[in-house]
XYZ file of C-alpha atoms in Angstrom:
696
model
C 129.783 91.967 100.327
C 130.184 95.481 101.734
C 133.482 97.198 100.956
C 135.223 98.799 103.925
C 137.046 101.594 102.061
C 136.304 101.820 98.347
C 138.530 103.903 96.166
C 135.630 105.590 94.440
C 131.827 105.526 94.073
C 129.787 105.018 90.913
C 126.200 106.062 91.837
C 123.459 105.786 89.218
C 119.921 106.898 89.313
C 117.241 105.346 87.062
C 117.062 106.987 83.599
C 113.646 108.908 83.466
C 111.622 108.167 80.396
C 111.166 111.216 78.199
C 107.408 110.975 77.587
C 106.425 113.282 80.370
C 107.714 115.548 83.187
C 109.016 114.512 86.620
C 106.579 114.207 89.562
C 107.035 113.684 93.306
C 106.896 109.887 92.959
C 110.072 109.918 90.831
C 111.760 112.301 93.300
C 110.856 110.279 96.368
C 111.527 106.827 94.883
C 114.897 107.468 93.180
C 116.425 110.945 92.860
C 116.283 112.418 96.397
C 117.796 109.339 98.124
C 120.442 109.053 95.391
C 121.324 112.764 95.721
C 121.471 112.577 99.520
C 123.836 109.665 99.357
C 126.050 111.319 96.676
C 126.307 114.634 98.500
C 127.031 112.755 101.798
C 129.950 110.874 100.206
C 131.379 114.062 98.654
C 131.214 115.670 102.104
C 133.342 112.705 103.269
C 135.912 113.570 100.668
C 135.069 110.579 98.445
C 135.628 110.318 94.726
C 132.043 110.277 93.382
C 130.552 109.863 89.927
C 126.781 110.465 90.212
C 125.406 109.477 86.833
C 122.053 109.695 85.114
C 120.455 110.733 81.748
C 117.257 110.652 79.730
C 115.913 107.358 78.421
C 114.814 108.374 74.941
C 114.190 105.186 73.006
C 111.340 102.629 73.180
C 107.938 102.182 71.716
C 106.155 104.893 73.761
C 108.097 107.793 72.220
C 106.936 107.393 68.628
C 103.436 106.535 69.867
C 103.223 109.851 71.755
C 104.748 111.667 68.847
C 102.092 110.220 66.540
C 99.311 111.175 68.968
C 100.686 114.722 69.369
C 101.326 115.167 65.643
C 105.095 115.814 66.033
C 108.267 113.913 65.511
C 109.871 111.654 68.070
C 112.786 114.048 68.248
C 110.453 116.836 69.202
C 109.124 114.695 72.106
C 112.490 113.699 73.501
C 113.887 117.231 73.103
C 110.914 118.763 74.903
C 110.833 116.383 77.824
C 114.656 116.076 78.139
C 114.716 119.827 78.669
C 111.829 119.801 81.157
C 113.296 116.849 83.146
C 116.890 118.211 83.184
C 115.657 121.619 84.419
C 113.500 119.990 87.125
C 116.560 118.161 88.487
C 118.578 121.338 88.469
C 115.838 123.218 90.199
C 115.594 120.638 93.030
C 119.321 120.456 93.523
C 119.830 116.919 92.230
C 123.645 117.091 91.972
C 124.443 114.777 89.070
C 128.014 114.776 87.922
C 126.634 114.050 84.471
C 123.145 114.062 83.000
C 123.232 112.622 79.510
C 120.714 111.121 77.014
C 120.431 107.922 75.193
C 120.036 109.703 71.826
C 123.677 110.887 72.213
C 126.306 109.602 69.773
C 128.470 108.244 72.559
C 125.551 106.132 73.781
C 124.689 104.744 70.363
C 128.292 103.692 69.968
C 128.623 102.251 73.441
C 125.372 100.242 73.256
C 126.267 98.993 69.771
C 129.719 97.913 70.894
C 128.249 96.134 73.941
C 125.825 94.257 71.787
C 128.471 93.278 69.241
C 130.822 91.882 71.917
C 128.062 89.643 73.302
C 127.018 88.735 69.734
C 130.522 87.710 68.695
C 130.995 85.815 71.950
C 127.938 83.740 71.166
C 125.948 84.986 74.215
C 122.720 85.481 72.327
C 120.157 83.027 71.016
C 118.786 83.810 67.538
C 115.198 82.690 67.050
C 112.261 83.211 64.750
C 109.262 83.421 67.025
C 105.609 84.375 66.837
C 105.118 87.833 68.340
C 101.893 89.674 69.030
C 100.907 91.999 66.174
C 98.179 94.702 66.044
C 96.332 94.168 62.765
C 94.593 97.527 63.036
C 97.703 99.516 63.807
C 99.767 97.372 61.355
C 102.710 96.945 63.789
C 104.285 94.644 66.332
C 103.337 95.314 69.877
C 105.831 96.121 72.678
C 105.129 94.196 75.869
C 103.876 97.263 77.678
C 101.309 97.922 74.942
C 99.570 94.543 75.580
C 97.342 93.945 78.524
C 95.426 90.913 79.486
C 94.660 88.411 82.308
C 97.733 87.141 84.263
C 97.996 83.388 83.861
C 99.344 83.205 87.452
C 96.943 85.256 89.595
C 94.082 86.089 87.126
C 94.652 89.844 87.484
C 92.842 91.290 84.482
C 95.120 94.254 83.770
C 98.560 92.613 83.665
C 101.115 93.966 81.185
C 102.941 91.826 78.522
C 106.189 91.850 80.536
C 105.059 91.757 84.169
C 102.005 91.494 86.318
C 101.999 94.437 88.776
C 99.576 92.488 91.022
C 101.579 89.425 91.686
C 105.040 90.541 90.423
C 105.368 87.591 88.001
C 107.628 87.991 84.949
C 105.669 87.383 81.709
C 105.924 87.268 78.043
C 103.198 89.011 76.154
C 102.125 85.728 74.616
C 101.484 84.318 78.127
C 98.604 86.703 78.674
C 95.021 85.345 78.594
C 92.669 87.437 76.445
C 95.369 89.906 75.327
C 94.350 93.267 73.956
C 96.361 96.026 72.232
C 96.348 99.242 74.173
C 96.971 101.148 70.926
C 93.852 100.225 69.002
C 91.986 97.891 71.337
C 92.263 95.151 68.717
C 92.852 91.549 69.623
C 96.397 90.832 68.586
C 97.412 88.169 66.089
C 100.616 86.166 66.062
C 103.180 87.016 63.389
C 106.627 85.504 62.872
C 109.759 87.633 63.246
C 113.450 87.009 63.958
C 115.024 88.312 67.159
C 118.068 87.887 69.448
C 117.502 86.728 72.991
C 119.729 86.887 76.176
C 119.340 83.431 77.734
C 118.955 84.551 81.368
C 118.573 80.854 82.398
C 122.328 80.484 81.772
C 123.020 82.902 84.626
C 120.753 81.325 87.329
C 123.671 79.762 89.192
C 125.643 83.024 89.122
C 122.595 85.022 90.335
C 121.877 82.471 93.083
C 125.409 82.759 94.382
C 125.777 86.528 93.979
C 122.315 87.668 95.237
C 120.764 84.839 97.272
C 123.964 84.055 99.176
C 126.360 86.982 99.094
C 123.703 89.700 99.519
C 121.135 87.921 101.726
C 121.951 90.194 104.683
C 122.782 93.559 103.154
C 120.195 94.079 100.442
C 116.833 95.529 101.365
C 114.121 92.849 102.004
C 111.861 94.193 99.290
C 114.605 93.942 96.704
C 116.033 90.641 97.883
C 112.525 89.138 98.036
C 111.569 90.144 94.521
C 114.876 88.876 93.127
C 114.411 85.489 94.949
C 110.916 85.145 93.559
C 112.146 85.670 90.055
C 115.014 83.257 90.366
C 112.949 80.616 92.103
C 110.347 80.773 89.306
C 113.089 80.006 86.759
C 114.511 82.550 84.351
C 113.749 82.437 80.593
C 115.467 83.964 77.523
C 114.584 87.595 77.011
C 114.584 89.358 73.628
C 117.207 92.107 73.301
C 115.846 93.385 69.933
C 112.510 94.461 68.581
C 110.747 95.489 65.404
C 110.807 99.296 65.447
C 112.446 102.085 63.615
C 113.061 104.305 66.705
C 116.199 103.420 68.648
C 119.638 101.997 68.125
C 119.846 99.844 64.918
C 120.740 96.190 65.597
C 124.434 95.882 64.479
C 124.113 92.318 63.143
C 123.331 90.592 59.900
C 119.579 90.337 59.539
C 118.973 93.263 61.898
C 117.538 95.604 59.262
C 114.345 97.279 60.534
C 115.143 96.294 64.151
C 116.509 98.174 67.107
C 117.973 97.209 70.435
C 115.249 96.674 72.984
C 114.996 99.679 75.284
C 115.564 97.547 78.442
C 118.866 96.427 76.939
C 119.989 99.806 75.719
C 118.909 101.987 78.661
C 121.186 100.639 81.493
C 124.145 100.859 79.148
C 123.288 104.559 79.267
C 124.951 104.630 82.685
C 128.203 103.513 81.085
C 127.939 105.976 78.183
C 127.011 108.833 80.484
C 130.117 108.038 82.575
C 132.215 108.097 79.437
C 130.802 111.505 78.509
C 131.511 112.915 82.050
C 135.076 111.481 82.124
C 135.993 112.953 78.738
C 134.716 116.416 79.823
C 136.602 116.235 83.160
C 139.786 114.713 81.707
C 139.298 111.490 83.581
C 139.617 107.807 82.745
C 136.094 106.314 82.819
C 137.083 102.643 83.081
C 138.058 102.505 86.786
C 134.449 103.627 87.588
C 133.071 100.611 85.906
C 135.891 97.985 85.908
C 137.881 98.432 89.144
C 137.024 96.083 91.971
C 137.766 98.814 94.423
C 134.883 100.857 93.012
C 131.608 100.762 94.902
C 128.717 100.788 92.443
C 125.125 101.541 93.523
C 121.879 101.714 91.497
C 119.097 103.850 92.896
C 115.821 102.838 91.343
C 112.081 102.348 91.943
C 110.598 98.879 92.592
C 109.380 98.526 89.019
C 113.010 98.442 87.872
C 114.313 95.845 90.347
C 114.359 92.936 87.884
C 116.261 94.970 85.235
C 118.991 96.281 87.688
C 119.309 93.181 89.770
C 118.897 90.331 87.345
C 118.976 91.416 83.698
C 121.678 94.167 83.676
C 124.049 92.155 86.006
C 123.641 89.189 83.639
C 124.595 91.465 80.696
C 127.607 92.643 82.602
C 128.598 89.163 83.598
C 128.320 88.015 79.950
C 130.438 90.919 78.778
C 133.158 89.976 81.260
C 134.861 93.393 81.704
C 132.608 95.154 84.212
C 132.021 95.075 87.981
C 128.707 94.357 89.531
C 126.655 96.791 91.767
C 127.268 96.318 95.453
C 123.717 97.325 96.284
C 120.390 98.295 94.620
C 118.487 100.188 97.327
C 115.153 100.358 95.505
C 112.258 102.162 97.045
C 108.587 101.165 96.805
C 105.891 103.479 95.269
C 104.550 106.787 96.545
C 100.823 107.490 96.353
C 99.195 110.837 96.296
C 96.257 111.604 98.639
C 95.335 107.908 98.788
C 95.424 107.210 95.063
C 98.170 105.747 92.823
C 100.205 108.438 91.022
C 99.267 108.435 87.420
C 100.855 110.460 84.524
C 98.032 109.667 82.103
C 95.453 110.789 84.559
C 97.349 113.843 85.712
C 97.161 112.594 89.250
C 100.539 113.910 90.331
C 102.426 116.821 91.749
C 104.640 117.941 88.912
C 107.955 119.466 90.023
C 107.841 122.400 87.650
C 104.289 123.197 88.725
C 105.233 122.874 92.463
C 107.769 125.660 92.102
C 105.266 127.991 90.608
C 103.096 127.708 93.716
C 105.962 127.389 96.230
C 108.870 129.293 94.798
C 112.300 128.715 96.582
C 110.716 125.989 98.743
C 112.425 122.955 97.158
C 113.896 121.829 100.454
C 110.454 121.587 102.036
C 109.386 119.025 99.414
C 112.755 117.223 99.568
C 112.432 116.933 103.356
C 108.804 115.793 103.327
C 109.547 113.127 100.648
C 112.634 111.930 102.686
C 110.807 111.878 106.053
C 107.910 109.933 104.460
C 109.933 107.923 101.904
C 108.469 104.658 100.648
C 111.624 102.735 101.702
C 110.048 99.400 102.569
C 106.354 99.799 101.607
C 104.241 102.035 99.578
C 103.634 105.323 101.327
C 101.153 108.226 100.851
C 101.991 111.882 100.193
C 99.399 114.373 101.475
C 99.505 118.153 101.302
C 98.501 118.279 104.938
C 101.591 116.235 105.822
C 103.789 118.538 103.867
C 102.300 121.493 105.756
C 102.728 119.805 109.113
C 106.320 118.781 108.507
C 107.209 122.250 107.288
C 105.385 124.141 110.072
C 105.942 121.821 112.978
C 109.474 120.535 112.201
C 111.395 122.713 109.776
C 109.977 125.997 110.955
C 109.356 125.268 114.632
C 112.497 123.236 115.293
C 115.324 123.793 112.760
C 114.392 127.344 111.736
C 113.470 128.436 115.216
C 116.850 127.410 116.610
C 118.867 129.075 113.899
C 116.824 132.238 114.118
C 117.251 132.568 117.890
C 120.957 131.929 117.792
C 121.693 134.442 115.005
C 119.322 137.126 116.161
C 120.790 136.944 119.698
C 124.368 136.995 118.373
C 123.642 140.281 116.558
C 121.685 141.657 119.428
C 124.315 140.993 122.131
C 127.640 140.977 120.123
C 126.950 142.834 116.919
C 127.215 139.558 114.910
C 130.595 138.460 116.464
C 131.134 134.963 117.843
C 131.789 135.504 121.573
C 134.665 133.868 123.554
C 133.773 130.934 125.627
C 134.498 131.078 129.316
C 134.618 128.112 131.703
C 132.590 125.167 130.173
C 130.122 123.620 132.636
C 129.091 120.059 132.433
C 125.893 120.990 130.456
C 128.125 122.673 127.881
C 130.614 119.806 127.490
C 127.793 117.190 127.390
C 126.061 119.215 124.625
C 129.313 119.515 122.574
C 130.042 115.787 123.040
C 126.539 114.948 121.838
C 127.031 117.297 118.853
C 130.211 115.411 117.873
C 128.310 112.131 117.721
C 125.820 113.189 115.146
C 128.027 112.709 112.006
C 128.480 109.107 112.922
C 124.841 108.593 113.895
C 123.653 110.052 110.566
C 126.335 108.171 108.657
C 125.243 104.882 110.150
C 121.729 105.513 108.855
C 122.853 106.598 105.383
C 125.249 103.719 104.912
C 122.296 101.410 105.464
C 120.140 103.502 103.043
C 117.748 104.496 105.832
C 117.181 108.014 104.659
C 114.019 108.637 106.647
C 115.854 107.698 109.832
C 118.791 109.946 108.860
C 116.564 112.934 108.247
C 115.046 112.662 111.699
C 118.552 112.369 113.243
C 119.398 115.692 111.570
C 116.316 117.186 113.135
C 117.376 115.758 116.480
C 120.546 117.898 116.306
C 118.315 120.961 115.925
C 116.260 119.656 118.883
C 119.444 119.427 120.892
C 120.170 123.098 120.158
C 116.604 124.214 121.133
C 116.726 122.278 124.352
C 120.118 123.724 125.212
C 118.875 127.267 124.702
C 115.561 126.692 126.472
C 117.356 125.183 129.492
C 120.075 127.835 129.693
C 117.895 130.836 128.852
C 120.604 133.238 127.720
C 117.899 135.972 127.136
C 117.392 135.997 130.935
C 121.077 135.349 131.955
C 122.391 138.328 129.940
C 121.025 140.615 132.622
C 122.962 139.050 135.440
C 125.888 137.054 133.986
C 127.298 138.343 130.720
C 130.301 136.013 130.829
C 128.136 132.899 131.160
C 125.927 134.145 128.419
C 128.875 134.360 126.032
C 129.712 130.709 126.651
C 126.094 129.610 126.059
C 125.983 131.578 122.769
C 129.383 130.207 121.756
C 128.140 126.565 122.230
C 124.831 127.295 120.441
C 126.824 128.741 117.453
C 128.901 125.572 117.211
C 125.601 123.573 116.909
C 124.499 125.959 114.195
C 127.654 125.445 112.290
C 127.272 121.684 112.479
C 123.802 121.953 111.115
C 125.027 124.018 108.174
C 127.256 121.096 107.122
C 125.180 118.066 108.081
C 121.984 119.420 106.513
C 123.579 119.741 103.024
C 122.689 116.216 101.755
C 119.062 116.678 102.869
C 118.426 120.377 102.528
C 121.069 121.776 100.065
C 119.393 125.188 99.499
C 118.906 125.717 103.227
C 122.449 124.562 103.953
C 123.817 127.210 101.509
C 121.592 129.840 103.029
C 122.723 128.964 106.538
C 126.339 128.928 105.485
C 125.889 132.428 104.074
C 124.396 133.589 107.402
C 127.206 132.049 109.382
C 129.742 133.384 106.860
C 131.342 129.972 106.252
C 132.298 128.272 102.949
C 129.344 127.383 100.754
C 129.436 124.986 97.755
C 127.321 127.398 95.640
C 129.050 130.525 96.772
C 132.087 132.327 95.366
C 132.541 134.040 98.644
C 136.134 133.488 99.830
C 136.273 132.308 103.503
C 138.797 130.151 105.217
C 136.204 128.435 107.385
C 134.998 125.219 105.683
C 133.751 122.298 107.739
C 133.691 118.745 106.244
C 131.525 115.937 107.560
C 134.393 114.544 109.624
C 135.338 118.010 110.961
C 132.050 118.057 112.990
C 133.357 115.137 115.071
C 137.008 116.010 115.409
C 137.293 119.809 115.463
C 136.927 121.416 118.884
C 135.785 124.718 117.238
C 133.637 124.992 114.160
C 133.062 128.808 114.461
C 135.958 130.556 116.230
C 135.617 133.462 118.627
C 135.847 136.766 116.799
C 134.353 135.463 113.545
C 131.585 137.624 112.163
C 128.281 136.234 110.980
C 125.887 137.919 108.595
C 122.409 139.293 109.461
C 119.821 136.718 110.352
C 117.194 135.629 107.849
C 114.394 133.104 108.085
C 115.328 129.744 106.666
C 111.709 128.637 106.320
C 108.298 130.236 106.203
C 104.966 128.832 107.446
C 102.618 127.351 104.862
C 99.147 128.686 105.340
C 95.905 126.634 105.243
C 94.650 128.460 102.113
C 97.722 127.332 100.210
C 97.038 123.701 101.056
C 93.327 124.184 100.244
C 94.308 125.487 96.785
C 96.368 122.300 96.107
C 93.545 120.106 97.239
C 91.062 121.928 95.086
C 93.428 121.451 92.127
C 93.405 117.659 92.721
C 89.705 117.625 93.298
C 89.313 119.259 89.886
C 91.478 116.631 88.284
C 89.502 113.808 90.025
C 86.286 115.199 88.612
C 87.779 115.515 85.125
C 89.008 111.892 85.324
C 85.555 110.715 86.452
C 84.010 112.466 83.499
C 86.459 110.952 81.088
C 86.127 107.449 82.566
C 82.330 107.549 82.812
C 80.934 104.847 80.616
C 78.712 106.163 77.901
C 75.677 104.074 77.155
C 75.697 102.242 73.809
C 73.611 103.810 71.018
C 70.099 102.464 70.988
C 68.419 100.846 68.007
C 68.355 103.064 64.932
C 65.041 104.795 64.223
C 63.696 106.534 61.135
C 63.016 110.263 60.694
C 59.368 109.410 60.819
C 59.859 107.802 64.227
C 61.535 110.965 65.498
C 58.669 113.239 64.173
C 56.298 111.331 66.387
C 57.923 112.879 69.418
C 56.275 116.198 70.393
C 58.838 118.024 72.578
C 57.936 121.541 73.833
C 59.518 124.241 75.964
C 57.648 124.550 79.343
C 58.020 126.164 82.718
C 57.719 124.578 86.186
C 55.149 126.610 88.132
C 54.576 124.370 91.154
C 56.599 121.582 92.791
C 56.140 119.356 95.864
C 57.410 116.111 97.189
C 55.418 112.967 96.552
C 54.366 111.588 99.954
C 56.250 108.399 101.079
C 58.490 108.569 97.960
C 62.138 109.657 98.369
C 62.815 110.120 94.598
C 59.598 111.640 93.224
C 58.467 115.255 92.810
C 55.012 116.202 91.617
C 55.280 119.091 89.252
C 52.778 121.476 87.634
C 54.180 122.534 84.233
C 52.980 125.278 81.870
C 53.608 123.745 78.424
C 52.149 126.614 76.384
C 49.456 124.165 75.350
C 48.038 123.670 78.902
C 49.079 123.242 82.505
C 49.628 119.664 83.342
C 50.873 117.401 86.141
C 54.156 115.536 85.612
C 55.661 113.176 88.169
C 59.490 113.184 87.925
C 62.151 111.149 89.760
C 64.409 114.126 90.491
C 63.859 114.637 94.195
C 67.362 113.402 95.110
C 68.982 116.126 92.934
C 66.598 119.105 93.485
C 64.535 120.589 96.276
C 61.014 121.700 95.194
C 61.599 125.383 95.838
C 64.851 125.357 93.690
C 63.102 124.547 90.468
C 59.925 126.687 90.524
C 60.188 129.008 87.483
C 62.717 126.643 85.753
C 62.345 126.394 82.011
C 62.467 122.785 80.811
C 62.013 120.520 77.856
C 58.890 118.377 77.962
C 57.838 115.376 75.959
C 54.142 116.290 75.846
C 52.609 113.358 73.785
C 53.751 110.571 76.052
C 50.874 108.398 77.015
C 49.732 109.326 80.652
C 50.430 106.771 83.383
C 49.646 106.629 87.123
C 52.561 106.796 89.598
C 51.465 106.225 93.254
C 47.927 107.214 92.342
C 48.945 110.524 90.498
C 48.463 110.624 86.777
C 51.603 111.903 85.030
C 51.086 113.528 81.663
C 54.500 113.784 80.073
C 58.260 113.567 80.702
C 60.920 116.158 81.429
C 64.255 115.669 79.554
C 67.272 115.193 81.914
C 70.895 114.069 81.805
C 73.573 113.527 84.493
C 76.863 115.404 85.163
C 80.135 113.683 86.269
C 78.988 113.484 89.907
C 75.761 111.686 88.833
C 73.605 114.667 89.601
C 70.668 115.265 87.344
C 70.790 118.252 85.034
C 67.903 119.803 83.035
C 68.129 119.680 79.249
C 66.736 123.132 78.491
C 67.115 126.009 75.964
C 70.355 128.119 76.348
C 68.904 131.366 74.867
C 66.631 133.628 76.907
C 63.233 134.683 75.346
C 62.169 131.221 74.300
C 58.445 131.019 75.199
C 56.403 128.149 76.477
C 54.971 125.913 73.816
C 57.742 126.350 71.294
C 58.406 123.015 69.555
C 61.839 121.305 69.523
C 62.959 119.600 66.392
């Protein structure tokens, strides 16, 4: 149940797998909401440990290394560096970002396994596992696909069907196939240790289905209930592989801890690493009941963080359980599922090349359109609209007007307020309500809602200025104008603080403009407003305080910039279509003598017209060098007659004539198709090849 006043927060974000960079789906699903929540709690003065790290074990790493011709260490070092830098670039404020290849993690995971092993919490069994005879290796669940036995989905994985959500064992699949070699797997016996999840069904029913029925997100609760209702089965915690943490048990030679078992322990080892560096005790963050623990993940990790990892922690006996697992659904890109292998993604490091210093625009768009309860779609047009119509036109416009007018009228000095009218006190009272309004949304993990409430504060400022019109009033009532500008500057100061979780770079920029304390600034200034200060302090920016020169917080994104991104995606789509296009199987083998019977010559089309009442046919006159002949060709849907006159082509000249719609065709022109299905002439590349030249 929800804790009223926890002593500390342990906030984890799913460990990204180091076989590729980070894209917007990762950011939207896990890291931006986790960062917003962590920053918000710090602004509340809470003790926060925001923990993450790279997941560097598992079958996919050595497979990618083999494909790329490098070592597994090369792969994890490369992507650990790229991922870590992307998080830093986008202001993801981890207190510690570790990696599962670290010594402290190997020790922590081994010790965890050994405690459960010696307590008798594992089942040791010799079982038949799927084996790829061509690759000469056992297959990890994710490297087996087949038909789901529950819903007949033909592309289910060996551990889970993404269509119906069922938990599977690879041996459950119908018509299984290795994704490594394409071979049909065989069964081969091997010994492994299993965590009997069925032993923890009663605990999970009580803890999740009863205690968290009303405070966990429906998508999380529903998936957990489905798994538990289906009945839980023992799950292997070891595997046959030489890349990972060696199994610390007799008979564990040549085996490692399964990555799903080792990876979540990475939260604990990363916390240990952080605590040692900071001179803290790590144990209260994982063992004290007054700690509030949260796991931010995507929906594909719900079962591991809500059922498997809690069962591991329960079995161990020393650890607390997460209070909530606010998992998001998936983010699509321009109507299609994000795909690393198909390069259908917006990669963070590439985004910054095209939109330097515009991290907050992406953070805001991904938050405002977050897939909190259902899959959502990211589009470049939506990013442009949210930037131009919301950040620029509402937030940026208000700040620009306030700061420009303050310098214009008062040389950058906050004016003194005179008598406050009802409109002023009402506005300031509304301002003081916003911390609680935004907090209520954040505490319920409604980040989309919270981001819009932040924008409503900027709307309040814009409306106040528009109604009071200080640019007109300055000419007739200077005293009243000072009061208006004083009130507007209080709203600006509130925005500087309340925007930090959502727009950290903008917040720091605004704090610099207003000359108040900034988290990323060494500038000494006595004015620092916490989250609670916005509600309880009468003055956020005192009279006489000087602000710096105004600068634009956001810039407009032009249509041509969006067009360039859409063109990039279109090029990716075409490349994928080309790669996925099925190639016709080779025809029956012929002899050299068969080939020599074909008489192919270079020719030139000298006339072309459409065949009457035939949409696909053109009637061509072709100079073959031997003669001029008529050829009827089914190319009318790809070419207009006038486009191909004078075109040099390859002609099969000794094909037996045949009549098509009453016209005798004396040959065939060689064609192929491009990725879009458009016909393309097969013709000589070099200029100067004359009609009649033979092709051999």
